[in-house]
């Protein structure tokens, strides 16, 4: 086991030893019309939806120094949630997107230190048949899935970039800040934390990315009951897409869980943990 | 092939192998709860007139308010009430008229009889009047979630019960107009006649089990409308949290799902106990401050198609242990039903206050359900006509243990004090003997 203080020196040595490369832009994208069946879990029980829309995921470097990457998706959604009884049909639309701009500090080397800034946002409007999009409180809570939901986050990234003619690997440690909108049974939250993020691209053929994040919301007080609530949340997500000509196929997973400690002024606290919010989806697409 | 499908698939399956819907309510601290010693018994308490009723009617009170303020009591008076142990026996799915529509003529004339002119049309338009239910194990389970209850209420006309039952069961729906006689349920009729009965007690929401029980536990439906989809967020403040946080004990007793599955708790969770431990606690005088007891689903919880006489016998066992308990003078056993279960009741339910700060928009109560307070301190042979719902049970617990209101709904509720007389005039020994539960009501 290396002592922690040796890590920076080891990284520097690795960077210096990596071979210098000639400048040539790396540009890859997988995009097109998608069909995305999904199953998942949440506080509402189980969900199964079919999603139709468009997706675009790609990466481009400029002179091996600057890197732009993106991952966006917009879908129409139709499906159902169910636990025991009754089933509830859902419909709506969802869009998510994130973009990151980064700088390779040693552009001529295959392995370079890397710094980035990323922005992400999501917006969804999903509801049950006969229920207004903002009527989430009038039906069973679909928190995490239904209602008009939005979130935005900003991330700074520090890590490494390995870039060759046909392959790119990014690995980053990312401090993050996020705002989540209120849900039917949940307050709006501001979260601060960090993520481990990795992304691997093969030129015009394959993308895989993974993310593990942990974030905390500042304590919220409820003076009337003498309560202070502190929420933490972890998310593990991953996605992989492979392209064959005009067609592509993908698989994605997201698993998250929130813990809220409810502390009463007398000293008693209740460390509560919500059900797992998960998504597993298959992605089938083509470029028309 | 670059796709790392196998690791991804394995990772995807993992969360589904450990019950992803399970939540942790954080009640580990409840395992070490100690029941504080009861203060010396006093019986000289006189409750002053309720001077805050008009403010409560105007929803003037809010989350955090204590019962002294919301009930117009001198500070500290409610905490002097001799009852220090509350047993909530909340059964399933029976309306007031269904159980006690004939009680007026068979033991308790102070309660309103189900009018013989009260009728519901069936799907053919034939008017169905109340009739004697020929069986204590009604074979149908009428729809009783939000849409069904709304249909039953028929805008306040209370004429949609039969058609709703016909549309949601394989029957003509007439059974929901049936009611019982004293000979069918002798112990239930005896309890309702000898102790304090509330005949204007409503389900707090026009929906099913989960939403209505949530109002009792959280002062709001907590994001739940119909039973079966969605649970409250486990961090939602509850009467369970309040009790522990203020040094009082509670326990849930059931050989089935506690709170009829409302919280999705699994057996073995902190605070949950088998039913026999309630009887043991009564015998030994070791009751927690609040005990929640639920029968076995569709067997002793009175949920149709359960035989009501089986549930009656089960309830009688609790009663017999309660009156024989060394804590008889310190306890109350509340017997009620979570909601009417699609069975007819002729009284239009009122609205309650919004459960601020919860986002719940629901104010419409559901049909009446029976509520009986069984205690040394319950007024004998008494019928209260005060309007309230299950949040009055919540408020009673909050009042005697000086806990803050969870939401504006329980803050603006009555606390059932109309059912009690805490003076020394109350007999120290229970009325008796209680009749046995009925038999033979469910042939075959």
XYZ file of C-alpha atoms in Angstrom:
732
model
C 0.000 0.000 0.000
C 1.515 3.300 -1.037
C 1.471 6.152 1.452
C -1.005 8.824 0.405
C 1.689 11.457 -0.096
C 3.320 9.272 -2.770
C 0.268 9.383 -5.029
C 0.907 12.808 -6.608
C 4.501 11.890 -7.360
C 3.414 8.628 -8.905
C 0.861 10.401 -11.082
C 3.451 12.947 -12.234
C 5.900 10.201 -13.104
C 3.254 8.367 -15.081
C 2.392 11.472 -17.044
C 6.015 12.228 -17.880
C 6.623 8.665 -18.960
C 3.642 8.446 -21.267
C 4.447 8.667 -24.969
C 4.042 11.970 -26.793
C 1.526 11.864 -29.621
C 0.956 13.811 -32.754
C -1.988 16.197 -32.757
C -5.172 14.767 -34.256
C -8.741 15.454 -33.238
C -10.782 12.697 -31.667
C -14.459 13.024 -32.342
C -17.112 10.431 -31.658
C -20.844 10.396 -31.274
C -23.662 7.902 -30.988
C -26.984 9.476 -31.663
C -30.367 8.890 -33.196
C -33.906 7.826 -32.493
C -34.206 5.568 -29.469
C -36.642 3.122 -27.983
C -35.938 2.623 -24.313
C -37.922 0.139 -22.200
C -37.277 0.667 -18.512
C -38.110 -0.981 -15.193
C -37.452 0.437 -11.784
C -38.388 0.825 -8.161
C -39.209 3.715 -5.901
C -41.307 4.686 -2.910
C -44.340 4.077 -5.123
C -43.484 0.441 -5.796
C -42.440 -0.834 -9.202
C -42.485 1.000 -12.490
C -42.328 -0.150 -16.063
C -42.265 2.336 -18.884
C -41.633 2.512 -22.558
C -39.780 5.601 -23.763
C -39.440 6.880 -27.295
C -37.246 9.790 -28.201
C -33.832 10.858 -29.274
C -30.433 10.545 -27.742
C -27.023 11.939 -28.411
C -23.862 11.077 -26.592
C -20.465 12.097 -27.790
C -17.009 13.445 -27.168
C -14.735 15.698 -29.169
C -11.258 17.016 -28.550
C -9.761 20.162 -29.987
C -6.024 20.041 -30.530
C -5.797 17.389 -27.861
C -6.010 20.146 -25.294
C -9.684 20.939 -24.949
C -12.362 18.300 -24.620
C -16.080 18.689 -24.984
C -18.376 15.860 -24.082
C -22.116 15.592 -23.876
C -24.894 13.192 -23.068
C -28.463 14.212 -23.824
C -31.790 12.507 -24.158
C -35.423 13.486 -24.635
C -38.249 10.968 -24.449
C -41.952 10.554 -24.461
C -42.968 8.160 -21.708
C -45.814 5.687 -21.398
C -46.051 3.070 -18.687
C -47.393 2.019 -15.343
C -46.555 1.843 -11.672
C -47.727 -1.007 -9.522
C -47.194 -2.451 -6.124
C -50.187 -4.382 -4.893
C -53.284 -2.566 -6.078
C -54.273 -0.768 -8.195
C -52.095 -0.239 -11.248
C -51.660 3.340 -12.334
C -51.007 4.268 -15.932
C -48.446 6.977 -16.590
C -47.596 9.242 -19.459
C -45.420 12.265 -19.980
C -42.094 13.449 -21.218
C -38.578 13.553 -19.855
C -35.374 15.239 -20.881
C -31.925 15.033 -19.377
C -28.706 16.531 -20.508
C -25.211 17.155 -19.349
C -22.216 18.767 -20.949
C -18.652 19.013 -19.810
C -15.790 21.091 -21.003
C -12.318 19.978 -19.975
C -8.687 20.793 -20.371
C -5.887 18.278 -20.858
C -2.889 19.796 -19.151
C -0.366 17.771 -21.150
C -1.995 17.719 -24.555
C 0.745 15.909 -26.425
C 0.834 12.983 -24.075
C -1.581 10.101 -24.157
C -2.083 10.299 -20.424
C -2.665 13.776 -19.142
C -3.923 15.462 -16.068
C -7.400 16.758 -16.725
C -9.637 19.467 -15.278
C -13.235 20.147 -16.231
C -16.451 21.975 -15.579
C -19.745 20.230 -16.158
C -23.357 21.270 -16.119
C -26.335 18.971 -15.965
C -30.063 19.392 -15.907
C -33.148 17.270 -16.045
C -36.786 18.032 -16.501
C -39.668 15.638 -16.473
C -43.408 15.929 -16.531
C -45.064 12.596 -15.890
C -48.519 12.012 -14.541
C -51.368 9.578 -14.341
C -54.288 9.498 -16.667
C -56.823 12.112 -15.581
C -54.456 13.885 -13.203
C -52.943 17.288 -14.006
C -49.161 17.353 -14.275
C -48.990 19.441 -11.105
C -51.541 17.266 -9.305
C -49.041 14.967 -7.658
C -50.380 15.618 -4.177
C -53.860 14.484 -5.210
C -52.817 10.926 -5.995
C -50.422 8.405 -4.573
C -46.996 9.929 -4.308
C -44.859 9.122 -7.317
C -41.884 10.935 -5.837
C -38.825 10.270 -7.929
C -40.892 9.509 -11.010
C -44.085 11.538 -11.370
C -45.051 15.170 -11.333
C -43.215 18.124 -12.775
C -39.661 17.626 -11.605
C -36.465 19.449 -12.335
C -32.899 19.340 -11.195
C -29.691 21.080 -12.088
C -26.141 20.435 -11.052
C -22.692 21.816 -11.574
C -19.532 19.777 -11.242
C -15.866 20.573 -11.226
C -13.654 17.725 -12.306
C -10.057 16.823 -11.542
C -8.444 13.670 -12.814
C -6.829 12.185 -15.838
C -7.393 11.808 -19.540
C -5.986 9.009 -21.606
C -6.363 9.839 -25.290
C -5.174 7.956 -28.324
C -6.310 7.931 -31.923
C -9.295 5.698 -31.358
C -9.831 5.655 -27.626
C -10.473 8.090 -24.835
C -10.667 7.436 -21.119
C -11.569 10.096 -18.599
C -11.531 9.556 -14.878
C -12.389 12.335 -12.505
C -13.074 13.288 -8.951
C -15.879 15.820 -9.068
C -17.065 18.142 -6.323
C -20.713 18.861 -7.114
C -23.619 21.076 -6.194
C -27.184 20.179 -7.090
C -30.665 21.608 -6.754
C -33.682 19.303 -6.827
C -37.206 20.611 -7.128
C -39.854 19.845 -4.534
C -41.934 16.731 -5.017
C -45.366 15.789 -3.752
C -44.052 14.492 -0.462
C -40.501 15.886 -0.458
C -39.154 19.404 -0.034
C -36.822 21.019 -2.543
C -33.239 20.171 -1.711
C -29.873 21.730 -2.323
C -27.166 19.102 -2.188
C -23.391 19.326 -1.998
C -20.993 16.461 -2.397
C -18.668 14.666 -4.691
C -18.535 12.025 -7.368
C -16.200 9.549 -8.910
C -16.789 9.643 -12.624
C -15.317 7.664 -15.475
C -16.034 7.588 -19.175
C -14.582 5.429 -21.925
C -15.120 6.171 -25.628
C -14.100 4.134 -28.639
C -14.151 6.147 -31.828
C -17.671 6.169 -33.301
C -18.412 2.775 -31.844
C -18.728 2.559 -28.120
C -19.290 4.666 -25.009
C -19.356 3.518 -21.405
C -19.672 5.751 -18.413
C -20.024 5.245 -14.711
C -20.662 7.534 -11.801
C -20.750 7.124 -8.052
C -21.808 10.184 -6.102
C -22.554 11.095 -2.529
C -24.131 14.354 -1.479
C -25.531 16.009 1.606
C -28.288 18.556 1.998
C -27.882 21.279 4.611
C -29.985 20.584 7.708
C -33.575 21.784 7.543
C -35.218 23.012 10.686
C -38.828 22.591 11.744
C -39.190 24.885 14.733
C -42.797 23.905 15.392
C -41.856 20.311 16.150
C -38.296 21.002 17.324
C -36.829 18.943 14.505
C -33.725 19.244 12.395
C -33.604 16.956 9.352
C -30.417 16.115 7.460
C -30.561 14.244 4.174
C -27.783 12.386 2.429
C -28.002 10.525 -0.840
C -25.831 8.220 -2.872
C -26.256 7.371 -6.529
C -24.564 4.668 -8.577
C -25.181 4.882 -12.285
C -23.740 3.441 -15.424
C -24.513 3.269 -19.096
C -22.944 1.597 -22.097
C -23.792 2.032 -25.792
C -22.447 0.128 -28.757
C -22.974 1.169 -32.356
C -23.095 -0.998 -35.459
C -23.435 1.193 -38.536
C -26.690 3.089 -38.191
C -27.921 1.034 -35.279
C -26.968 1.159 -31.642
C -27.785 -0.773 -28.516
C -27.310 0.200 -24.890
C -27.900 -0.769 -21.313
C -28.189 1.578 -18.371
C -28.621 1.401 -14.663
C -29.143 3.896 -11.909
C -29.520 3.056 -8.231
C -29.883 5.629 -5.490
C -30.929 5.793 -1.899
C -31.576 8.669 0.452
C -31.147 8.701 4.191
C -32.697 11.375 6.362
C -31.790 11.732 9.992
C -34.627 13.370 11.900
C -33.185 14.820 15.107
C -35.460 16.133 17.850
C -34.325 18.908 20.144
C -34.381 16.554 23.116
C -31.562 14.531 21.591
C -33.440 11.604 20.064
C -32.769 11.027 16.384
C -34.301 8.716 13.802
C -31.993 7.621 10.969
C -34.555 6.863 8.286
C -33.781 5.306 4.924
C -36.098 5.558 1.930
C -36.744 2.692 -0.482
C -34.255 2.245 -3.295
C -34.889 4.390 -6.334
C -33.648 2.350 -9.267
C -33.821 2.332 -13.030
C -32.724 -0.391 -15.422
C -33.183 0.192 -19.109
C -32.352 -1.204 -22.474
C -31.752 1.210 -25.275
C -32.301 0.391 -28.940
C -31.718 3.066 -31.530
C -30.832 3.996 -35.061
C -29.738 6.983 -37.060
C -32.429 7.606 -39.687
C -17.440 -7.011 -27.929
C -16.852 -4.032 -25.707
C -20.177 -4.008 -23.937
C -19.646 -4.882 -20.275
C -23.083 -6.447 -20.215
C -22.463 -9.098 -17.620
C -21.134 -6.831 -14.840
C -23.838 -4.300 -15.580
C -26.551 -6.917 -15.493
C -25.271 -8.296 -12.218
C -25.162 -4.826 -10.753
C -28.693 -4.269 -11.964
C -30.036 -7.403 -10.350
C -28.357 -6.769 -7.006
C -30.775 -4.158 -5.641
C -33.737 -6.346 -6.478
C -32.438 -9.199 -4.377
C -32.636 -7.249 -1.136
C -36.202 -5.930 -1.166
C -35.680 -2.536 -2.805
C -39.005 -1.267 -1.518
C -38.118 -1.771 2.120
C -37.517 1.353 4.136
C -35.910 1.907 7.489
C -38.081 4.012 9.748
C -35.233 4.607 12.135
C -37.038 3.247 15.143
C -34.031 1.400 16.470
C -34.158 3.743 19.446
C -37.609 2.406 20.286
C -36.118 -0.967 21.233
C -34.756 0.597 24.404
C -37.845 2.596 25.263
C -38.708 2.674 28.938
C -42.229 3.383 30.070
C -42.033 6.160 32.624
C -43.667 5.384 35.985
C -47.281 6.458 36.187
C -47.814 9.472 38.419
C -50.031 8.938 41.466
C -53.634 8.291 40.543
C -55.915 11.248 41.083
C -59.594 11.485 40.301
C -60.417 15.054 41.143
C -59.852 16.436 37.661
C -62.625 18.561 36.239
C -62.388 19.488 32.603
C -63.454 23.062 31.881
C -65.807 23.856 29.001
C -64.219 23.690 25.565
C -63.587 27.379 24.853
C -61.519 26.917 21.690
C -64.004 24.995 19.568
C -64.778 27.949 17.316
C -61.077 28.569 16.704
C -60.562 24.940 15.795
C -63.529 25.089 13.467
C -61.815 28.013 11.756
C -58.581 25.970 11.472
C -56.794 28.606 13.536
C -54.223 26.262 15.023
C -51.171 24.790 13.378
C -48.350 22.312 13.552
C -46.564 22.391 16.887
C -49.476 23.719 18.905
C -50.112 21.917 22.162
C -53.497 20.675 23.276
C -53.706 23.072 26.208
C -53.926 25.935 23.748
C -56.088 24.253 21.134
C -58.591 22.859 23.637
C -58.791 25.944 25.829
C -57.426 24.158 28.879
C -55.350 25.640 31.690
C -51.681 24.828 31.016
C -50.731 21.395 32.256
C -54.266 20.208 32.906
C -54.390 17.647 30.100
C -51.214 16.048 31.353
C -52.958 15.403 34.708
C -55.472 13.079 33.108
C -55.180 9.736 34.927
C -54.962 7.756 31.684
C -51.301 6.980 30.953
C -51.743 3.988 28.664
C -53.655 4.125 25.401
C -54.567 1.014 23.417
C -55.728 1.688 19.868
C -57.603 -1.266 18.405
C -58.259 -0.026 14.884
C -60.115 -2.660 12.937
C -60.988 -2.788 9.270
C -63.731 -1.682 6.946
C -67.091 -1.361 8.667
C -69.377 1.644 8.655
C -71.326 2.868 11.659
C -74.723 2.005 10.178
C -73.474 -1.419 9.073
C -72.524 -2.386 12.632
C -74.774 -0.194 14.737
C -77.637 0.971 12.545
C -79.960 -0.884 14.954
C -78.194 0.030 18.187
C -80.753 2.750 18.851
C -83.404 0.072 19.335
C -81.135 -2.554 20.816
C -79.213 -1.138 23.734
C -78.367 2.522 23.180
C -81.339 4.761 22.424
C -79.158 7.876 22.627
C -77.579 7.055 19.294
C -79.289 7.897 16.059
C -80.984 5.014 14.306
C -80.353 4.323 10.658
C -83.479 5.802 9.035
C -85.768 3.278 7.405
C -86.248 5.855 4.665
C -82.549 5.713 3.796
C -82.238 3.874 0.489
C -79.675 3.360 -2.227
C -80.521 2.513 -5.831
C -78.944 -0.557 -7.341
C -77.778 -0.786 -10.948
C -81.326 -1.548 -12.100
C -82.705 1.451 -10.243
C -84.373 -0.652 -7.576
C -84.205 1.095 -4.204
C -82.488 -0.952 -1.517
C -83.407 -0.220 2.107
C -81.471 -1.288 5.205
C -82.047 -4.919 6.112
C -80.807 -7.466 8.595
C -77.547 -8.900 7.273
C -78.114 -12.646 7.205
C -74.455 -13.538 7.772
C -71.578 -12.270 9.884
C -69.148 -13.195 7.117
C -70.237 -10.946 4.268
C -68.635 -12.560 1.238
C -67.927 -9.379 -0.728
C -65.251 -6.748 -0.308
C -66.695 -3.625 -1.959
C -64.363 -1.140 -3.590
C -63.285 1.385 -0.999
C -60.380 3.342 -2.457
C -60.620 6.987 -3.414
C -62.732 6.753 -6.559
C -65.080 4.225 -4.984
C -65.641 6.239 -1.825
C -66.289 9.326 -3.897
C -68.913 7.362 -5.790
C -70.416 6.119 -2.530
C -70.764 9.653 -1.158
C -72.618 10.754 -4.302
C -71.922 14.383 -3.550
C -73.226 14.035 -0.003
C -76.428 12.168 -0.848
C -74.835 8.931 0.457
C -76.649 6.977 -2.226
C -73.808 5.389 -4.180
C -72.885 2.479 -1.923
C -74.940 -0.259 -3.590
C -73.987 0.686 -7.125
C -70.331 0.955 -6.139
C -70.442 -2.491 -4.561
C -72.159 -3.926 -7.618
C -69.540 -2.421 -9.905
C -66.599 -3.608 -7.832
C -67.741 -7.079 -6.804
C -69.421 -10.037 -8.436
C -72.709 -9.271 -6.725
C -75.731 -7.006 -6.891
C -74.147 -4.886 -4.142
C -77.203 -5.100 -1.874
C -75.125 -6.514 0.993
C -73.677 -3.103 1.831
C -77.111 -1.990 3.087
C -77.205 -4.828 5.603
C -76.817 -4.253 9.304
C -76.658 -6.298 12.476
C -78.709 -7.059 15.530
C -77.641 -7.507 19.113
C -78.023 -11.275 18.833
C -75.485 -11.318 15.999
C -72.793 -9.359 17.835
C -73.744 -9.372 21.512
C -70.354 -8.315 22.838
C -69.934 -5.450 20.370
C -73.446 -4.164 21.174
C -72.712 -4.470 24.877
C -69.479 -2.476 24.579
C -71.188 0.260 22.584
C -74.039 0.458 25.088
C -72.072 0.300 28.324
C -69.108 2.525 27.531
C -68.770 5.818 25.658
C -69.731 5.701 22.007
C -69.043 8.394 19.407
C -71.699 8.407 16.696
C -70.216 11.247 14.670
C -66.749 9.782 14.199
C -65.629 9.773 10.568
C -62.803 8.254 8.605
C -60.428 11.183 8.062
C -60.240 10.775 4.288
C -62.570 9.506 1.594
C -60.333 6.613 0.646
C -58.925 3.325 1.895
C -56.834 1.842 4.650
C -53.411 3.375 4.059
C -54.546 6.973 3.670
C -56.849 6.842 6.673
C -54.367 5.169 8.958
C -51.755 7.666 7.813
C -53.935 10.514 9.039
C -53.951 8.847 12.455
C -50.181 8.306 12.505
C -48.951 11.420 10.664
C -51.818 13.925 10.723
C -51.807 13.739 6.916
C -52.244 11.126 4.232
C -48.474 11.540 3.691
C -48.568 11.177 -0.065
C -50.828 8.146 -0.085
C -54.216 8.161 -1.790
C -55.132 4.580 -2.611
C -53.974 1.577 -0.646
C -51.229 -0.435 -2.247
C -49.119 2.080 -4.093
C -46.678 4.215 -2.203
C -45.801 4.520 1.445
C -45.132 7.649 3.431
C -41.579 8.858 3.298
C -40.083 7.280 6.421
C -38.726 10.626 7.593
C -42.257 12.071 7.904
C -42.849 13.176 11.511
C -45.267 10.781 13.197
C -46.927 10.181 16.523
C -44.470 7.287 16.862
C -41.494 9.641 16.569
C -43.055 12.169 18.922
C -43.627 9.596 21.633
C -40.058 8.304 21.572
C -38.558 11.777 21.284
C -40.465 12.913 24.374
C -39.642 9.891 26.486
C -42.803 7.813 26.072
C -43.007 4.229 24.911
C -45.101 2.573 22.255
C -45.449 -0.871 20.772
C -47.392 -2.402 17.894
C -48.913 -5.821 18.473
C -50.034 -8.068 15.662
C -49.728 -11.591 14.364
C -50.252 -10.124 10.908
C -49.122 -6.838 9.425
C -49.074 -3.989 11.965
C -51.256 -1.045 10.962
C -52.688 -3.373 8.277
C -49.554 -2.953 6.201
C -49.800 0.820 6.031
C -46.120 1.380 6.741
C -44.838 -1.674 4.926
C -43.138 -2.929 8.044
C -41.804 -6.418 8.189
C -42.181 -8.593 11.296
C -39.248 -8.168 13.611
C -38.859 -4.448 13.074
C -38.274 -2.363 16.207
C -41.459 -1.757 18.133
C -43.352 -4.715 16.672
C -44.547 -7.574 18.879
C -46.731 -10.673 18.557
C -50.305 -10.275 19.760
C -49.963 -12.425 22.864
C -47.440 -9.984 24.280
C -50.196 -7.380 24.546
C -52.238 -9.728 26.702
C -49.130 -10.481 28.754
C -48.439 -6.766 29.196
C -52.030 -6.211 30.337
C -51.806 -9.081 32.802
C -48.468 -7.953 34.180
C -49.166 -4.226 34.209
C -46.333 -3.520 31.808
C -48.198 -1.739 29.030
C -46.295 0.820 26.997
C -47.714 4.316 26.958
C -49.360 3.639 23.610
C -50.178 0.212 22.229
C -51.403 -0.321 18.679
C -53.078 -3.669 18.112
C -54.198 -5.199 14.836
C -55.930 -8.477 14.152
C -54.983 -11.010 11.546
C -55.903 -9.837 8.075
C -59.337 -11.070 6.964
C -59.580 -13.289 10.044
C -59.847 -11.254 13.231
C -59.502 -7.723 11.875
C -63.179 -7.638 10.771
C -62.167 -6.973 7.149
C -64.637 -8.788 4.901
C -64.927 -11.642 4.230
C -63.785 -12.230 7.818
C -66.416 -13.543 10.209
C -67.282 -10.607 12.454
C -67.944 -12.996 15.302
C -64.347 -14.227 15.130
C -63.147 -10.643 15.325
C -65.601 -10.011 18.134
C -64.188 -12.907 20.156
C -60.661 -11.663 19.535
C -61.647 -8.171 20.689
C -63.288 -9.631 23.758
C -60.028 -11.306 24.731
C -58.339 -7.904 24.770
C -61.204 -6.428 26.765
C -61.123 -9.182 29.373
C -57.392 -8.762 29.880
C -57.828 -4.971 30.033
C -60.454 -4.994 32.776
C -58.404 -7.553 34.697
C -55.214 -5.580 34.329
C -53.550 -3.877 37.284
C -53.458 -0.864 34.955
C -57.229 -0.782 34.373
C -57.513 2.594 36.100
C -54.713 4.004 33.973
C -55.744 2.882 30.518
C -58.182 3.445 27.716
C -58.962 0.978 24.959
C -60.174 2.758 21.839
C -62.078 0.494 19.472
C -62.637 1.884 16.008
C -62.403 1.079 12.278
C -59.974 2.595 9.828
C -62.678 3.293 7.239
C -66.125 2.130 6.198
C -64.964 -0.334 3.568
C -67.726 0.500 1.102
C -70.528 -0.313 3.572
C -73.375 2.171 3.623
C -73.786 4.973 6.102
C -76.457 7.624 5.888
C -74.614 10.606 7.440
C -72.768 12.848 4.953
C -69.185 13.299 6.118
C -67.948 16.850 6.741
C -64.616 18.362 5.806
C -61.645 18.882 8.087
C -58.744 21.297 8.087
C -55.929 21.034 5.562
C -52.953 19.203 6.990
C -50.529 22.110 6.720
C -47.528 22.013 6.347
C -48.051 18.769 4.448
C -48.835 19.269 0.780
C -51.916 17.090 1.214
C -54.956 18.806 -0.308
C -57.432 16.360 1.222
C -60.068 17.754 3.554
C -63.081 15.587 2.715
C -63.670 12.972 5.394
C -64.998 9.502 4.666
C -68.172 7.814 5.977
C -68.770 7.310 9.703
C -67.125 4.471 11.562
C -67.778 3.285 15.117
C -65.593 4.590 17.931
C -65.945 3.362 21.494
C -63.810 4.474 24.428
C -63.448 1.670 26.951
C -61.981 2.813 30.229
C -62.708 3.269 33.879
C -62.900 6.944 32.905
C -65.239 6.548 29.935
C -68.708 7.920 30.606
C -70.990 4.908 31.075
C -73.857 4.424 28.629
C -72.847 7.607 26.866
C -73.128 8.738 23.268
C -71.109 11.681 22.005
C -72.341 13.524 18.939
C -69.195 15.646 18.608
C -67.815 15.549 15.062
C -64.279 14.243 14.687
C -62.073 11.798 12.811
C -59.056 9.612 13.614
C -56.857 12.655 14.168
C -58.877 13.078 17.389
C -57.225 9.855 18.556
C -53.886 11.402 17.620
C -54.857 14.532 19.522
C -55.877 12.535 22.590
C -52.410 10.945 22.709
C -50.771 14.316 22.133
C -52.885 15.883 24.871
C -52.208 13.455 27.677
C -48.476 13.310 26.911
C -48.170 17.029 26.097
C -46.912 16.488 22.545
C -47.076 19.075 19.755
C -49.499 18.739 16.866
C -48.065 17.029 13.794
C -50.049 19.123 11.322
C -52.900 21.592 11.314
C -55.312 18.669 10.946
C -54.685 17.176 14.379
C -54.005 20.636 15.820
C -57.571 21.630 15.018
C -59.133 18.379 16.113
C -61.113 17.704 19.221
C -59.365 15.314 21.646
C -62.329 13.084 22.526
C -62.548 14.454 26.058
C -66.325 14.536 25.661
C -66.214 10.755 26.057
C -64.638 10.902 29.509
C -65.368 11.884 33.074
C -62.211 12.110 35.133
C -64.004 12.762 38.401
C -64.155 10.497 41.429
C -67.772 9.678 40.579
C -66.614 7.132 38.024
C -66.968 3.527 39.239
C -63.622 1.857 39.882
C -64.845 -1.527 38.723
C -65.932 -2.302 35.183
C -69.509 -3.121 34.265
C -70.028 -6.754 33.863
C -70.139 -9.432 33.075
C -69.531 -8.953 29.386
C -71.498 -11.306 27.141
C -69.678 -13.787 24.993
C -69.088 -13.082 21.345
C -71.797 -14.293 19.022
C -71.683 -17.667 17.354
C -73.304 -19.331 14.399
C -73.488 -16.228 12.282
C -71.363 -17.648 9.544
C -72.804 -21.035 8.618
C -70.624 -23.135 6.421
